[in-house]
Tab-separated table of C-alpha atoms and ligand atoms in Angstrom:
chain	number	residue	atom	x	y	z
A	1	UNK	CA	21.396	27.996	-0.546
A	2	UNK	CA	17.578	27.500	-1.411
A	3	UNK	CA	17.120	23.755	-3.110
A	4	UNK	CA	13.913	22.265	-4.499
A	5	UNK	CA	14.488	18.696	-5.062
A	6	UNK	CA	11.512	17.417	-7.394
A	7	UNK	CA	10.811	13.840	-8.026
A	8	UNK	CA	8.457	13.501	-10.971
A	9	UNK	CA	7.510	10.024	-12.258
A	10	UNK	CA	5.637	8.086	-14.870
A	11	UNK	CA	5.044	4.646	-16.760
A	12	UNK	CA	5.166	6.289	-20.170
A	13	UNK	CA	5.490	2.129	-21.644
A	14	UNK	CA	6.659	-1.039	-20.495
A	15	UNK	CA	9.100	-3.523	-21.610
A	16	UNK	CA	8.356	-6.516	-21.708
A	17	UNK	CA	4.668	-6.304	-20.430
A	18	UNK	CA	4.822	-3.852	-17.382
A	19	UNK	CA	8.064	-5.291	-15.909
A	20	UNK	CA	10.613	-2.689	-16.872
A	21	UNK	CA	11.616	0.363	-18.404
A	22	UNK	CA	13.356	0.532	-21.938
A	23	UNK	CA	17.045	1.821	-22.122
A	24	UNK	CA	16.030	4.065	-24.792
A	25	UNK	CA	13.145	5.595	-22.943
A	26	UNK	CA	15.664	6.238	-20.368
A	27	UNK	CA	18.403	7.981	-22.746
A	28	UNK	CA	15.692	10.145	-24.510
A	29	UNK	CA	14.775	11.652	-20.969
A	30	UNK	CA	18.495	12.212	-20.108
A	31	UNK	CA	18.728	14.349	-23.299
A	32	UNK	CA	15.844	16.404	-22.437
A	33	UNK	CA	17.217	16.558	-18.663
A	34	UNK	CA	20.729	17.651	-20.092
A	35	UNK	CA	19.523	20.274	-22.383
A	36	UNK	CA	17.393	21.826	-19.082
A	37	UNK	CA	20.800	21.725	-17.272
A	38	UNK	CA	22.652	23.303	-20.108
A	39	UNK	CA	20.023	26.177	-20.142
A	40	UNK	CA	20.289	26.316	-16.409
A	41	UNK	CA	16.746	25.498	-15.537
A	42	UNK	CA	18.011	22.811	-13.659
A	43	UNK	CA	21.243	22.589	-11.146
A	44	UNK	CA	21.501	18.835	-11.637
A	45	UNK	CA	19.514	15.664	-12.778
A	46	UNK	CA	19.394	11.959	-12.215
A	47	UNK	CA	17.224	9.840	-14.571
A	48	UNK	CA	16.399	6.293	-13.784
A	49	UNK	CA	13.648	3.566	-13.336
A	50	UNK	CA	11.874	1.383	-11.064
A	51	UNK	CA	10.073	-1.169	-12.693
A	52	UNK	CA	8.002	0.219	-15.652
A	53	UNK	CA	8.579	4.115	-13.992
A	54	UNK	CA	10.311	6.622	-15.449
A	55	UNK	CA	11.816	8.774	-12.483
A	56	UNK	CA	13.230	12.249	-13.132
A	57	UNK	CA	15.181	13.392	-10.023
A	58	UNK	CA	15.303	17.142	-10.176
A	59	UNK	CA	17.635	19.966	-8.468
A	60	UNK	CA	16.589	23.926	-8.878
A	61	UNK	CA	15.988	27.161	-7.532
A	62	UNK	CA	12.067	27.700	-8.455
A	63	UNK	CA	10.408	26.237	-5.745
A	64	UNK	CA	7.668	23.659	-5.387
A	65	UNK	CA	4.804	22.998	-7.994
A	66	UNK	CA	6.773	25.264	-10.446
A	67	UNK	CA	5.270	25.528	-13.977
A	68	UNK	CA	8.821	25.506	-15.980
A	69	UNK	CA	9.761	22.079	-14.136
A	70	UNK	CA	6.263	20.408	-14.121
A	71	UNK	CA	6.585	21.683	-18.169
A	72	UNK	CA	9.954	20.256	-18.254
A	73	UNK	CA	8.660	16.712	-16.978
A	74	UNK	CA	5.297	16.640	-19.178
A	75	UNK	CA	7.502	17.656	-22.286
A	76	UNK	CA	9.850	14.784	-21.307
A	77	UNK	CA	7.226	12.088	-20.904
A	78	UNK	CA	5.239	12.865	-23.942
A	79	UNK	CA	8.303	12.805	-26.045
A	80	UNK	CA	9.416	9.760	-24.192
A	81	UNK	CA	5.781	7.914	-24.979
A	82	UNK	CA	6.593	8.761	-28.604
A	83	UNK	CA	9.805	6.384	-28.318
A	84	UNK	CA	7.620	3.858	-26.596
A	85	UNK	CA	5.139	4.440	-29.345
A	86	UNK	CA	7.967	3.727	-32.221
A	87	UNK	CA	9.211	0.554	-30.202
A	88	UNK	CA	5.600	-0.605	-29.700
A	89	UNK	CA	6.233	-0.968	-25.803
A	90	UNK	CA	3.316	-1.969	-23.905
A	91	UNK	CA	0.904	0.853	-22.626
A	92	UNK	CA	2.828	3.889	-23.862
A	93	UNK	CA	1.881	7.044	-22.708
A	94	UNK	CA	-0.235	5.041	-19.673
A	95	UNK	CA	0.106	7.645	-17.367
A	96	UNK	CA	-0.600	10.797	-19.245
A	97	UNK	CA	-3.953	11.306	-18.629
A	98	UNK	CA	-4.557	14.426	-20.582
A	99	UNK	CA	-3.622	15.642	-23.986
A	100	UNK	CA	-2.461	18.811	-22.954
A	101	UNK	CA	-0.360	20.186	-20.332
A	102	UNK	CA	-2.455	23.127	-18.219
A	103	UNK	CA	0.609	24.431	-15.388
A	104	UNK	CA	1.334	21.707	-13.565
A	105	UNK	CA	1.390	17.757	-13.676
A	106	UNK	CA	-0.341	17.061	-10.380
A	107	UNK	CA	-3.972	15.394	-11.268
A	108	UNK	CA	-2.952	14.836	-14.895
A	109	UNK	CA	-1.166	11.449	-14.205
A	110	UNK	CA	2.601	11.558	-13.145
A	111	UNK	CA	3.645	11.186	-9.621
A	112	UNK	CA	5.269	14.094	-7.690
A	113	UNK	CA	7.222	14.629	-4.637
A	114	UNK	CA	8.902	17.614	-4.062
A	115	UNK	CA	10.591	19.765	-1.477
A	116	UNK	CA	12.304	22.892	-0.633
A	117	UNK	CA	14.934	23.199	1.919
A	118	UNK	CA	17.873	25.430	2.822
A	119	UNK	CA	20.861	22.829	2.247
A	120	UNK	CA	22.774	22.003	5.273
A	121	UNK	CA	26.398	21.725	5.698
A	122	UNK	CA	25.707	18.030	5.086
A	123	UNK	CA	22.684	16.917	3.090
A	124	UNK	CA	21.666	13.635	3.021
A	125	UNK	CA	18.945	12.502	0.911
A	126	UNK	CA	16.760	8.785	0.101
A	127	UNK	CA	14.877	9.022	-2.499
A	128	UNK	CA	12.165	5.662	-2.417
A	129	UNK	CA	10.344	4.506	-5.715
A	130	UNK	CA	8.381	1.712	-5.919
A	131	UNK	CA	6.576	-0.317	-8.249
A	132	UNK	CA	3.089	-2.210	-8.538
A	133	UNK	CA	1.893	-0.586	-5.782
A	134	UNK	CA	-0.240	2.336	-4.563
A	135	UNK	CA	0.731	5.660	-2.339
A	136	UNK	CA	-0.435	4.294	0.766
A	137	UNK	CA	2.638	1.864	0.618
A	138	UNK	CA	4.927	4.802	2.717
A	139	UNK	CA	2.595	4.945	5.469
A	140	UNK	CA	4.054	1.743	7.663
A	141	UNK	CA	7.791	2.770	6.807
A	142	UNK	CA	7.451	6.550	7.690
A	143	UNK	CA	5.653	5.875	10.662
A	144	UNK	CA	8.357	3.666	11.703
A	145	UNK	CA	10.978	5.927	10.808
A	146	UNK	CA	9.365	9.179	12.499
A	147	UNK	CA	7.636	7.790	15.107
A	148	UNK	CA	8.720	4.401	16.186
A	149	UNK	CA	11.395	4.207	18.713
A	150	UNK	CA	12.123	0.453	17.972
A	151	UNK	CA	13.329	1.479	14.849
A	152	UNK	CA	14.543	4.880	15.209
A	153	UNK	CA	16.598	4.619	18.391
A	154	UNK	CA	17.419	8.678	17.894
A	155	UNK	CA	14.217	9.315	18.824
A	156	UNK	CA	14.866	8.284	22.278
A	157	UNK	CA	18.848	8.963	22.687
A	158	UNK	CA	19.536	12.132	20.132
A	159	UNK	CA	18.502	15.187	21.910
A	160	UNK	CA	17.836	16.866	18.308
A	161	UNK	CA	14.962	14.318	17.686
A	162	UNK	CA	13.592	14.054	21.033
A	163	UNK	CA	11.050	16.309	20.593
A	164	UNK	CA	9.169	14.168	17.678
A	165	UNK	CA	7.750	14.972	14.159
A	166	UNK	CA	4.992	15.998	12.851
A	167	UNK	CA	2.824	13.899	10.340
A	168	UNK	CA	0.381	15.838	7.603
A	169	UNK	CA	-2.037	13.003	6.349
A	170	UNK	CA	-4.493	13.349	3.612
A	171	UNK	CA	-7.481	11.861	2.952
A	172	UNK	CA	-7.709	11.607	-0.333
A	173	UNK	CA	-11.433	10.519	-1.043
A	174	UNK	CA	-12.691	13.824	0.584
A	175	UNK	CA	-9.566	15.631	-0.376
A	176	UNK	CA	-9.043	16.866	3.124
A	177	UNK	CA	-5.917	17.179	5.280
A	178	UNK	CA	-4.711	17.233	8.936
A	179	UNK	CA	-1.727	16.856	11.044
A	180	UNK	CA	-0.893	14.924	13.800
A	181	UNK	CA	1.992	15.807	16.267
A	182	UNK	CA	4.262	12.367	17.455
A	183	UNK	CA	4.629	11.338	20.315
A	184	UNK	CA	1.521	12.681	21.877
A	185	UNK	CA	-0.821	11.831	18.888
A	186	UNK	CA	0.345	8.597	17.645
A	187	UNK	CA	-2.983	6.571	18.675
A	188	UNK	CA	-5.152	9.005	16.574
A	189	UNK	CA	-2.614	8.988	13.768
A	190	UNK	CA	-2.698	5.288	13.447
A	191	UNK	CA	-6.684	5.101	13.652
A	192	UNK	CA	-6.032	6.685	10.125
A	193	UNK	CA	-2.677	5.696	8.554
A	194	UNK	CA	-3.345	2.183	9.025
A	195	UNK	CA	-6.258	2.477	6.079
A	196	UNK	CA	-3.275	3.371	3.739
A	197	UNK	CA	-6.216	3.180	0.660
A	198	UNK	CA	-7.702	6.172	1.747
A	199	UNK	CA	-5.293	8.109	4.570
A	200	UNK	CA	-1.972	8.817	3.114
A	201	UNK	CA	1.190	10.609	4.832
A	202	UNK	CA	2.095	13.604	2.514
A	203	UNK	CA	4.696	15.007	4.519
A	204	UNK	CA	6.737	14.926	7.630
A	205	UNK	CA	8.303	18.182	9.963
A	206	UNK	CA	10.981	17.978	12.338
A	207	UNK	CA	8.537	19.782	15.286
A	208	UNK	CA	11.967	21.704	17.101
A	209	UNK	CA	12.698	23.314	13.757
A	210	UNK	CA	10.114	23.228	11.455
A	211	UNK	CA	12.271	21.700	8.705
A	212	UNK	CA	10.677	19.574	5.795
A	213	UNK	CA	11.646	15.765	6.645
A	214	UNK	CA	9.785	13.709	4.291
A	215	UNK	CA	7.474	14.257	1.184
A	216	UNK	CA	5.296	11.748	-0.799
A	217	UNK	CA	3.317	11.643	-3.730
A	218	UNK	CA	-0.298	11.098	-2.988
A	219	UNK	CA	-1.704	11.048	-6.469
A	220	UNK	CA	-4.460	7.921	-6.605
A	221	UNK	CA	-4.547	7.471	-10.292
A	222	UNK	CA	-7.872	5.658	-10.483
A	223	UNK	CA	-9.310	8.659	-8.846
A	224	UNK	CA	-7.873	10.791	-11.222
A	225	UNK	CA	-9.261	9.141	-13.939
A	226	UNK	CA	-12.135	7.607	-12.779
A	227	UNK	CA	-11.115	4.470	-13.858
A	228	UNK	CA	-8.218	1.698	-13.811
A	229	UNK	CA	-4.970	3.090	-15.338
A	230	UNK	CA	-2.352	1.563	-13.676
A	231	UNK	CA	-1.119	1.328	-10.133
A	232	UNK	CA	0.351	4.674	-8.334
A	233	UNK	CA	3.431	3.573	-8.068
A	234	UNK	CA	4.329	6.188	-5.863
A	235	UNK	CA	7.698	8.262	-4.709
A	236	UNK	CA	8.999	9.411	-1.414
A	237	UNK	CA	11.913	11.716	-0.272
A	238	UNK	CA	13.518	11.538	3.023
A	239	UNK	CA	16.105	13.844	4.566
A	240	UNK	CA	18.576	11.928	6.605
A	241	UNK	CA	21.123	12.461	9.489
A	242	UNK	CA	21.420	15.186	11.709
A	243	UNK	CA	18.102	16.155	12.956
A	244	UNK	CA	16.679	13.357	10.729
A	245	UNK	CA	16.698	9.866	11.227
A	246	UNK	CA	20.260	8.186	10.258
A	247	UNK	CA	20.519	6.483	6.760
A	248	UNK	CA	20.243	3.074	9.266
A	249	UNK	CA	17.348	4.247	10.437
A	250	UNK	CA	15.396	5.027	7.323
A	251	UNK	CA	16.381	2.044	5.497
A	252	UNK	CA	15.504	-0.255	8.528
A	253	UNK	CA	11.683	-0.137	8.146
A	254	UNK	CA	11.917	-2.060	4.714
A	255	UNK	CA	13.645	-4.970	6.416
A	256	UNK	CA	10.018	-5.880	7.026
A	257	UNK	CA	8.588	-6.961	3.637
A	258	UNK	CA	5.239	-5.418	4.231
A	259	UNK	CA	1.852	-6.203	2.459
A	260	UNK	CA	0.767	-3.576	0.249
A	261	UNK	CA	-2.198	-3.297	-2.263
A	262	UNK	CA	-1.216	-3.587	-6.197
A	263	UNK	CA	0.844	-6.626	-7.661
A	264	UNK	CA	-1.113	-8.544	-10.588
A	265	UNK	CA	-4.103	-6.252	-11.925
A	266	UNK	CA	-3.093	-3.668	-9.360
A	267	UNK	CA	-6.109	-5.722	-7.350
A	268	UNK	CA	-4.137	-7.974	-4.883
A	269	UNK	CA	-1.894	-7.778	-1.876
A	270	UNK	CA	1.433	-8.461	-1.634
A	271	UNK	CA	4.834	-8.310	-0.247
A	272	UNK	CA	6.662	-5.275	-0.971
A	273	UNK	CA	10.540	-6.740	-1.759
A	274	UNK	CA	13.308	-4.052	-1.433
A	275	UNK	CA	15.561	-4.377	-4.495
A	276	UNK	CA	18.327	-2.790	-6.115
A	277	UNK	CA	17.141	-0.498	-9.546
A	278	UNK	CA	18.555	-3.594	-11.374
A	279	UNK	CA	16.334	-5.985	-9.700
A	280	UNK	CA	13.284	-3.774	-10.064
A	281	UNK	CA	11.904	-6.121	-12.456
A	282	UNK	CA	8.589	-7.039	-11.082
A	283	UNK	CA	8.160	-10.148	-13.465
A	284	UNK	CA	6.595	-12.905	-10.893
A	285	UNK	CA	2.531	-12.729	-11.521
A	286	UNK	CA	3.580	-8.923	-12.323
A	287	UNK	CA	5.399	-8.947	-9.036
A	288	UNK	CA	5.941	-9.136	-6.167
A	289	UNK	CA	5.606	-5.079	-5.553
A	290	UNK	CA	9.443	-3.677	-5.047
A	291	UNK	CA	10.958	-0.711	-3.868
A	292	UNK	CA	14.197	0.897	-4.526
A	293	UNK	CA	16.069	3.747	-2.756
A	294	UNK	CA	18.515	5.934	-4.151
A	295	UNK	CA	21.108	7.830	-1.477
A	296	UNK	CA	22.340	11.204	-2.464
A	297	UNK	CA	24.502	14.045	-0.718
A	298	UNK	CA	23.702	17.752	-2.078
A	299	UNK	CA	26.350	19.808	-2.948
A	300	UNK	CA	25.186	23.219	-3.786
A	301	UNK	CA	22.078	21.372	-5.521
A	302	UNK	CA	24.713	19.047	-7.188
A	303	UNK	CA	23.488	15.017	-6.813
A	304	UNK	CA	26.565	13.638	-5.250
A	305	UNK	CA	25.419	9.971	-6.064
A	306	UNK	CA	23.579	7.934	-6.480
A	307	UNK	CA	24.425	5.305	-4.197
A	308	UNK	CA	22.050	2.465	-4.468
A	309	UNK	CA	21.217	1.649	-0.914
A	310	UNK	CA	18.971	-1.448	-1.447
A	311	UNK	CA	21.705	-3.339	-3.107
A	312	UNK	CA	23.324	-4.035	0.477
A	313	UNK	CA	23.485	-7.334	1.594
A	314	UNK	CA	21.687	-7.099	4.862
A	315	UNK	CA	18.217	-6.898	3.023
A	316	UNK	CA	19.058	-10.596	1.560
A	317	UNK	CA	16.723	-11.903	4.404
A	318	UNK	CA	13.766	-9.392	3.526
A	319	UNK	CA	13.920	-10.437	-0.297
A	320	UNK	CA	13.917	-13.974	1.178
A	321	UNK	CA	11.119	-13.350	3.069
A	322	UNK	CA	9.359	-11.417	0.331
A	323	UNK	CA	9.237	-14.198	-1.492
A	324	UNK	CA	8.109	-16.728	0.781
A	325	UNK	CA	5.379	-14.266	1.650
A	326	UNK	CA	4.694	-14.403	-2.140
A	327	UNK	CA	4.588	-18.125	-2.347
A	328	UNK	CA	1.895	-18.145	0.749
A	329	UNK	CA	-0.050	-15.438	-0.778
A	330	UNK	CA	-0.361	-16.839	-4.346
A	331	UNK	CA	-1.578	-20.175	-3.362
A	332	UNK	CA	-5.154	-18.162	-2.193
A	333	UNK	CA	-5.407	-17.411	-5.739
A	334	UNK	CA	-8.771	-15.507	-6.215
A	335	UNK	CA	-9.414	-15.371	-3.071
A	336	UNK	CA	-9.373	-12.309	-0.274
A	337	UNK	CA	-7.097	-11.433	1.317
A	338	UNK	CA	-4.791	-12.027	-1.608
A	339	UNK	CA	-7.168	-10.555	-3.592
A	340	UNK	CA	-8.412	-7.037	-2.472
A	341	UNK	CA	-11.694	-6.385	-1.096
A	342	UNK	CA	-14.303	-5.649	-4.045
A	343	UNK	CA	-14.607	-1.769	-3.712
A	344	UNK	CA	-10.400	-1.601	-3.960
A	345	UNK	CA	-9.651	-4.084	-7.011
A	346	UNK	CA	-8.596	-1.683	-9.964
A	347	UNK	CA	-10.235	-4.450	-12.557
A	348	UNK	CA	-13.699	-6.170	-11.695
A	349	UNK	CA	-15.908	-7.718	-13.895
A	350	UNK	CA	-18.457	-7.246	-10.998
A	351	UNK	CA	-21.041	-5.269	-12.987
A	352	UNK	CA	-21.083	-7.027	-15.876
A	353	UNK	CA	-21.339	-10.889	-14.064
A	354	UNK	CA	-24.012	-9.312	-12.146
A	355	UNK	CA	-25.986	-7.667	-14.708
A	356	UNK	CA	-25.950	-11.171	-16.400
A	357	UNK	CA	-27.116	-13.496	-13.557
A	358	UNK	CA	-29.626	-10.596	-12.324
A	359	UNK	CA	-32.832	-12.749	-12.949
A	360	UNK	CA	-31.282	-15.824	-11.595
A	361	UNK	CA	-30.530	-14.101	-7.954
A	362	UNK	CA	-33.816	-15.198	-5.323
A	363	UNK	CA	-34.478	-13.004	-2.441
A	364	UNK	CA	-33.476	-15.690	0.997
A	365	UNK	CA	-36.462	-16.126	2.766
A	366	UNK	CA	-36.256	-14.642	6.427
B	401	LIG	C1	0.085	-4.013	-11.989
B	401	LIG	C2	0.283	-3.819	-13.243
B	401	LIG	C3	-0.275	-5.148	-14.303
B	401	LIG	C4	-0.920	-4.979	-15.459
B	401	LIG	C5	-1.283	-6.348	-16.040
B	401	LIG	C6	-2.445	-6.465	-17.281
B	401	LIG	O1	0.138	-2.508	-11.834
B	401	LIG	O2	0.337	-3.096	-14.255
B	401	LIG	O3	-0.231	-6.180	-13.144
B	401	LIG	O4	-2.368	-4.721	-14.854
B	401	LIG	O5	-0.083	-6.833	-16.489
B	401	LIG	O6	-2.118	-5.259	-18.211
B	401	LIG	P1	-2.530	-5.000	-19.181
B	401	LIG	O7	-3.959	-4.712	-18.955
B	401	LIG	O8	-2.231	-3.817	-19.793
B	401	LIG	O9	-2.877	-6.038	-20.166
B	402	LIG	MG1	2.905	-0.336	-16.520
B	403	LIG	MG1	4.765	0.824	-12.661
């Protein structure tokens, strides 16, 4: 049975500030999803949140980029924005960059990760969702899951994974893509994906079968809008077990609270903290950035679950480390490398301050 899994998300308003989603927003989104399920457009859905981002997890049989599914998501976000406006939530509709839907939500603000596949006898899926960070945050975890034998022992000792995986990488500045084969091209791959503000892993494939293994959202809101409109707060779908990394291999990379771009005003480096859904409430300096993971088994497209994978106690140390790193980074205040390099900051006063001080800059004598 061919199933499409679409995860489409947007920040349509925060409560309080940018720290959480209001329950009324989630309730309104569920109304829309429920109607679409009753009408047969969706097989199933799950509505959730990560911080101030509303997450629509949908299964259907209409393929990737389908206009009806994208319109459903768009209309849901627009209607939820009305709820946000009524409650005067902060930044109501902040990720909806256009007034009118034009066939597909890509490029309009919301983040999208989608994949179509033949449902296996047991289809294990993990959906990662992050807040207060940007799309490149998945590069390191995806590399570890699918190319690093120190993370994924299956690459070494499981016959069905020993042939490796291929990585589709997008250059989001030049709008180009390239595919690398792991393990033999990992050094070339790392030249690019080690620079996650520009090169992002869009998808991963099992080389033996060509099956899709992972798909991420690579939208960069600031590039779409040409100005700061909030961080991308990306999502990523990973298939697990069998030909793919086991659940424990998929989650293991997040025991490292890796440094990502985002946090306060989208302009800082901070540790990515793995948390349960209810703890995706970034309040300390609007952070630190969070990642949640929901696990499902699919049954004829029905979403059996979720299990809140980072609720597990075995991620306590990662959370403790993330808090320690957050303390350490914060002590740098407005200095790099806590503050992002000039060209990556989402907020800046540099043009105005430079203009004001123009006459005071004096050329240095050689
Ligand atoms: C970061 C984020 C927040 C806001 C900050 C200022 O992605 O959303 O850190 O940048 O709270 O928000 P505004 O400009 O909406 O007052
Ligand atoms: Mg927000
Ligand atoms: Mg957000």
